Amino acid sequence: MTVTAAMRRTGEPPGTSLAVSTTGLTKRFGARTVVDGVALAIPNGSVCGFVGPNGAGKTTTIRMLLGLIRPTAGSGSILGGSVADPATYLHKVGALIESPAFYPQLSGRENLKALARLGRISLSAVDPVLERAGLSARADDRYRTYSLGMKQRLGIAAALLPGPELLILDEPTNGLDPAGIVEMRGLMRSLAGDGITVLVSSHLISEIEQICDHVVMIRAGRLVHQGSVAELQAAQHPDFLVAPEHDADAATLATLLEAAGCTVTARPGEATALVAAPGLSAADLNRIAVGKGITLRQLTERTRSLERAFFALTSTDDSGLRPAGQEMGEIR
Amino acid sequence: MIWAAFASEWTKLRRRTLLLSTFIGLAAAASLFVILLFSQAPTAGDGGGLPSLQQLARPNGLVVGVTRATVLLGIVAFGIAAAQTASEYSLGTLRQLLVRQPRRVTLLAGKMLGVVSFLLLALCFAALAAFAVAVIAAHTRHVPTTAWFTATGLGDLFRALGDIALAVTGFSVLGLVIGQFLRSAVFAVIVGVAWIIAVENIITRIVPGTAQWLPGTALDTVAAGGTASASYSHGLIIAAVYLVAFTVATAITFTRRDVTA
């Protein structure tokens, strides 16, 4: 994101004020609490990832921010307007909520015109957003003839229509093929470059990690963590993959490392172990091994990923997710 | 603000398939009705409820026959209106609309005005087509049409068209309301048509005194300019009470309802 672009939009440097702030935001459907006292604080000009497993309450939270669902309790402010009165801020907000929804018989352009007229947005805004979403060539084709990727792009174009200060994208890469996902990431990065505050929800943490500078983690309707992505990654204890030169030394090495305060996870019959070593560096581990005459064949520090941070923060949960320290392609 | 919602609704309504099917469909239905009216009419007397050729030659002759087609027009209007609102839920487009216009009563009012104006325009087109067909049909059966073009005849015709337009507006609003409540186009049309055609008839036969108090019958009374069992003003008041009550109930539920579609 370019700082100057963000300042141009909001009048202040990014991070100095909040685009979205909520207190105790709660939604109950009957006896079921879907969102439970969520307090969001999303800085102006940030690209904020909204992360959680499917069913964590992301979409319900987003719908409350957009005035589609009435909160059972709590309050909030979006771009200076109250969540209780969405009309005070929605003219500055663009949104793609779950899968894109348009009239199948109308062309992409006509669909956008219908939304522009409804929002009292100049029709001259339609062509530029179609261009930005890469849909100009197919703008006059009926929506029902669009591929899934094109439908998603039209959803992005609709979200950009009001020239938003805040863009809310709910699972924008859902259903896209790998090329479409890369394309969508590129689009989000370029939007962030314009200084728009972007809130993007996903259950794919790796995806969020690649494009976001701020993250909100939610699980079972409750806020787990929010803050800077870089700080979260830096705060993690490092993990190492460690293997002795001779397999016979594996058990001895594990005992030594555990005695030094490490947690060692080894698969039966494998010499390579995963070592969680709070407060220790690779050099420390090597020193421990060499001190007992064990030469290491492998000593690799694993990348500090957001995905592992998420599992570390939620490792006490028993809902079937794998605990911290295990590789996960995605959270489900 | 309502104008913006109205203009947006018309962007959707004016798509070629819906426009042609509604305008041509209504015109064809009304014209077919007129053709049957003239082809089946007895020379004199009352042909099983149909006006005779002598009656058709009077200044209000055409009016007597055409008002009987109102239920048909009403059902078509009801179905189209119900589909327009219910499909916003099934397509998921309602959430897009509410992000761009979060004042829900404004959105509802604009949509209602859009759909009602669309159907009234279709009705006008159908009336013009049916009138042209009536003139031709009259000549084929040697029915003089001079009286239709007198001040009395034209006055009766425009008054009848006004009454039919009121009734079609009522059926359209009922369709919008039922579509909004049920959120399923197919279910709304089935429920509405069953009510208008069957349920009201059954209720009336079981409890004869209730006829003048039912919404569909009240709208029929308005379209006919009054009937033997209920006056025009009575029909107008009953229909208005139903429509206002239904519209207010819809506005309240629409405003409070969570949009999860």
Coordinates of N, CA and C in Angstrom, one line a residue, chain B residues 98-184:
Chain B
L98 N -29.6 -3.9 -1.0 CA -29.6 -3.3 0.4 C -28.3 -2.6 0.8
V99 N -27.2 -3.1 0.2 CA -25.9 -2.4 0.4 C -26.0 -1.0 -0.3
R100 N -26.6 -0.9 -1.4 CA -26.6 0.3 -2.1 C -27.8 1.2 -1.7
Q101 N -28.8 0.6 -1.1 CA -29.9 1.4 -0.6 C -30.4 0.8 0.8
P102 N -29.7 1.1 1.8 CA -30.0 0.5 3.1 C -31.3 0.9 3.7
R103 N -31.9 2.0 3.2 CA -33.3 2.4 3.8 C -34.3 1.5 3.1
R104 N -34.7 0.5 3.8 CA -35.5 -0.6 3.2 C -36.9 -0.2 2.8
V105 N -37.5 0.7 3.5 CA -38.9 1.2 3.1 C -38.8 1.9 1.8
T106 N -37.7 2.7 1.6 CA -37.5 3.4 0.4 C -37.3 2.5 -0.8
L107 N -36.5 1.4 -0.5 CA -36.3 0.4 -1.6 C -37.6 -0.3 -1.9
L108 N -38.3 -0.6 -0.9 CA -39.6 -1.3 -1.2 C -40.6 -0.5 -1.9
A109 N -40.6 0.8 -1.5 CA -41.6 1.7 -2.2 C -41.2 1.9 -3.7
G110 N -39.9 2.1 -3.9 CA -39.4 2.3 -5.3 C -39.7 1.0 -6.1
K111 N -39.4 -0.1 -5.6 CA -39.7 -1.4 -6.3 C -41.2 -1.5 -6.6
M112 N -42.0 -1.2 -5.6 CA -43.5 -1.3 -5.8 C -43.9 -0.4 -7.0
L113 N -43.4 0.9 -6.9 CA -43.8 1.8 -7.9 C -43.4 1.4 -9.3
G114 N -42.2 0.8 -9.3 CA -41.6 0.3 -10.6 C -42.5 -0.8 -11.2
V115 N -42.8 -1.8 -10.4 CA -43.5 -2.9 -10.9 C -44.9 -2.5 -11.2
V116 N -45.6 -1.7 -10.4 CA -47.0 -1.3 -10.7 C -47.0 -0.5 -12.0
S117 N -46.1 0.4 -12.1 CA -46.1 1.3 -13.3 C -45.8 0.4 -14.6
F118 N -45.0 -0.6 -14.4 CA -44.7 -1.5 -15.5 C -45.9 -2.2 -16.0
L119 N -46.7 -2.7 -15.0 CA -47.9 -3.5 -15.3 C -49.0 -2.6 -15.8
L120 N -49.1 -1.4 -15.3 CA -50.1 -0.5 -15.8 C -49.8 -0.1 -17.3
L121 N -48.5 0.1 -17.6 CA -48.2 0.3 -19.0 C -48.6 -0.9 -19.9
A122 N -48.3 -2.1 -19.4 CA -48.6 -3.3 -20.1 C -50.1 -3.4 -20.3
L123 N -50.9 -3.0 -19.3 CA -52.3 -3.0 -19.3 C -52.8 -2.0 -20.4
C124 N -52.2 -0.8 -20.4 CA -52.6 0.2 -21.4 C -52.4 -0.4 -22.8
F125 N -51.2 -1.0 -23.0 CA -50.9 -1.6 -24.3 C -51.9 -2.6 -24.7
A126 N -52.3 -3.5 -23.7 CA -53.2 -4.6 -23.9 C -54.6 -4.0 -24.2
A127 N -55.0 -2.9 -23.6 CA -56.3 -2.3 -23.8 C -56.3 -1.7 -25.2
L128 N -55.3 -1.1 -25.7 CA -55.2 -0.5 -27.0 C -55.4 -1.7 -28.1
A129 N -54.6 -2.7 -27.8 CA -54.6 -3.9 -28.7 C -56.0 -4.5 -28.8
A130 N -56.6 -4.7 -27.6 CA -57.9 -5.3 -27.5 C -59.0 -4.5 -28.1
F131 N -58.9 -3.1 -27.9 CA -59.8 -2.2 -28.5 C -59.8 -2.3 -30.1
A132 N -58.6 -2.3 -30.6 CA -58.4 -2.5 -32.1 C -59.0 -3.8 -32.6
V133 N -58.7 -4.8 -31.8 CA -59.3 -6.2 -32.2 C -60.8 -6.1 -32.1
A134 N -61.4 -5.4 -31.1 CA -62.8 -5.4 -30.9 C -63.5 -4.7 -32.0
V135 N -62.9 -3.6 -32.5 CA -63.4 -2.9 -33.7 C -63.5 -3.8 -34.9
I136 N -62.4 -4.6 -35.1 CA -62.4 -5.5 -36.3 C -63.4 -6.7 -36.0
A137 N -63.5 -7.2 -34.8 CA -64.4 -8.3 -34.5 C -65.9 -7.8 -34.6
A138 N -66.1 -6.6 -34.2 CA -67.5 -6.0 -34.3 C -67.9 -6.0 -35.8
H139 N -67.0 -5.5 -36.7 CA -67.3 -5.5 -38.1 C -67.6 -6.8 -38.7
T140 N -66.8 -7.8 -38.3 CA -67.1 -9.2 -38.8 C -68.4 -9.7 -38.4
R141 N -68.9 -9.3 -37.3 CA -70.3 -9.8 -36.8 C -71.3 -8.7 -37.0
H142 N -71.0 -7.7 -37.8 CA -71.9 -6.7 -38.2 C -72.5 -6.0 -36.9
V143 N -71.7 -5.7 -36.0 CA -72.1 -5.0 -34.8 C -71.7 -3.5 -35.0
P144 N -72.7 -2.6 -35.0 CA -72.3 -1.2 -35.2 C -71.5 -0.6 -34.0
T145 N -70.4 0.1 -34.3 CA -69.5 0.6 -33.3 C -69.6 2.1 -33.1
T146 N -70.6 2.7 -33.8 CA -70.7 4.2 -33.7 C -70.9 4.6 -32.3
A147 N -71.7 3.9 -31.5 CA -72.0 4.3 -30.2 C -70.8 4.3 -29.3
W148 N -69.8 3.5 -29.6 CA -68.6 3.4 -28.8 C -67.8 4.7 -28.8
F149 N -67.9 5.4 -29.9 CA -67.1 6.6 -30.1 C -67.8 7.8 -29.8
T150 N -69.0 7.7 -29.2 CA -69.7 8.9 -28.7 C -69.0 9.3 -27.4
A151 N -69.4 10.5 -26.9 CA -68.9 11.0 -25.6 C -69.2 10.0 -24.5
T152 N -70.5 9.5 -24.5 CA -70.9 8.6 -23.5 C -70.1 7.3 -23.6
G153 N -69.9 6.8 -24.8 CA -69.2 5.5 -25.0 C -67.8 5.6 -24.5
L154 N -67.1 6.7 -25.0 CA -65.7 6.9 -24.6 C -65.5 7.1 -23.1
G155 N -66.5 7.9 -22.6 CA -66.5 8.2 -21.1 C -66.5 6.9 -20.4
D156 N -67.5 6.0 -20.8 CA -67.7 4.7 -20.1 C -66.4 3.9 -20.2
L157 N -65.8 3.9 -21.4 CA -64.7 3.1 -21.7 C -63.5 3.5 -20.8
F158 N -63.2 4.8 -20.8 CA -62.1 5.3 -20.0 C -62.3 5.1 -18.5
R159 N -63.6 5.2 -18.0 CA -63.9 5.0 -16.6 C -63.6 3.5 -16.3
A160 N -64.1 2.7 -17.2 CA -63.9 1.2 -17.0 C -62.4 0.9 -17.0
L161 N -61.6 1.5 -17.9 CA -60.2 1.2 -17.9 C -59.5 1.7 -16.6
G162 N -60.0 2.9 -16.1 CA -59.5 3.4 -14.9 C -59.8 2.4 -13.7
D163 N -61.0 1.8 -13.7 CA -61.3 0.9 -12.7 C -60.5 -0.4 -12.8
I164 N -60.3 -0.9 -14.0 CA -59.5 -2.1 -14.3 C -58.1 -1.8 -13.8
A165 N -57.6 -0.6 -14.1 CA -56.2 -0.2 -13.7 C -56.1 -0.2 -12.2
L166 N -57.1 0.3 -11.5 CA -57.1 0.3 -10.1 C -57.0 -1.2 -9.6
A167 N -57.9 -2.0 -10.2 CA -57.9 -3.4 -9.7 C -56.5 -4.1 -10.0
V168 N -56.0 -3.9 -11.2 CA -54.7 -4.5 -11.6 C -53.6 -4.0 -10.6
T169 N -53.7 -2.7 -10.3 CA -52.7 -2.1 -9.3 C -52.9 -2.9 -8.0
G170 N -54.1 -3.2 -7.6 CA -54.3 -3.9 -6.3 C -53.8 -5.3 -6.4
F171 N -54.0 -6.0 -7.5 CA -53.5 -7.4 -7.7 C -51.9 -7.3 -7.7
S172 N -51.4 -6.3 -8.3 CA -49.9 -6.2 -8.4 C -49.3 -6.0 -7.0
V173 N -50.0 -5.1 -6.2 CA -49.5 -4.9 -4.8 C -49.6 -6.2 -4.0
L174 N -50.7 -6.9 -4.2 CA -50.9 -8.2 -3.5 C -49.8 -9.1 -3.9
G175 N -49.5 -9.2 -5.2 CA -48.4 -10.0 -5.6 C -47.0 -9.7 -5.0
L176 N -46.7 -8.4 -5.0 CA -45.5 -7.9 -4.4 C -45.4 -8.3 -2.9
V177 N -46.5 -8.1 -2.2 CA -46.6 -8.4 -0.8 C -46.4 -9.9 -0.5
I178 N -47.1 -10.7 -1.3 CA -47.0 -12.2 -1.1 C -45.6 -12.7 -1.4
G179 N -45.1 -12.2 -2.5 CA -43.7 -12.5 -2.9 C -42.7 -12.2 -1.9
Q180 N -42.9 -11.0 -1.2 CA -42.0 -10.6 -0.2 C -42.1 -11.4 1.0
F181 N -43.3 -11.8 1.4 CA -43.5 -12.7 2.6 C -43.0 -14.1 2.4
L182 N -43.3 -14.7 1.2 CA -43.0 -16.1 1.0 C -41.6 -16.3 0.4
R183 N -41.0 -15.3 -0.2 CA -39.6 -15.4 -0.7 C -39.4 -16.5 -1.7
S184 N -40.4 -17.0 -2.3 CA -40.3 -18.0 -3.4 C -41.3 -17.6 -4.5

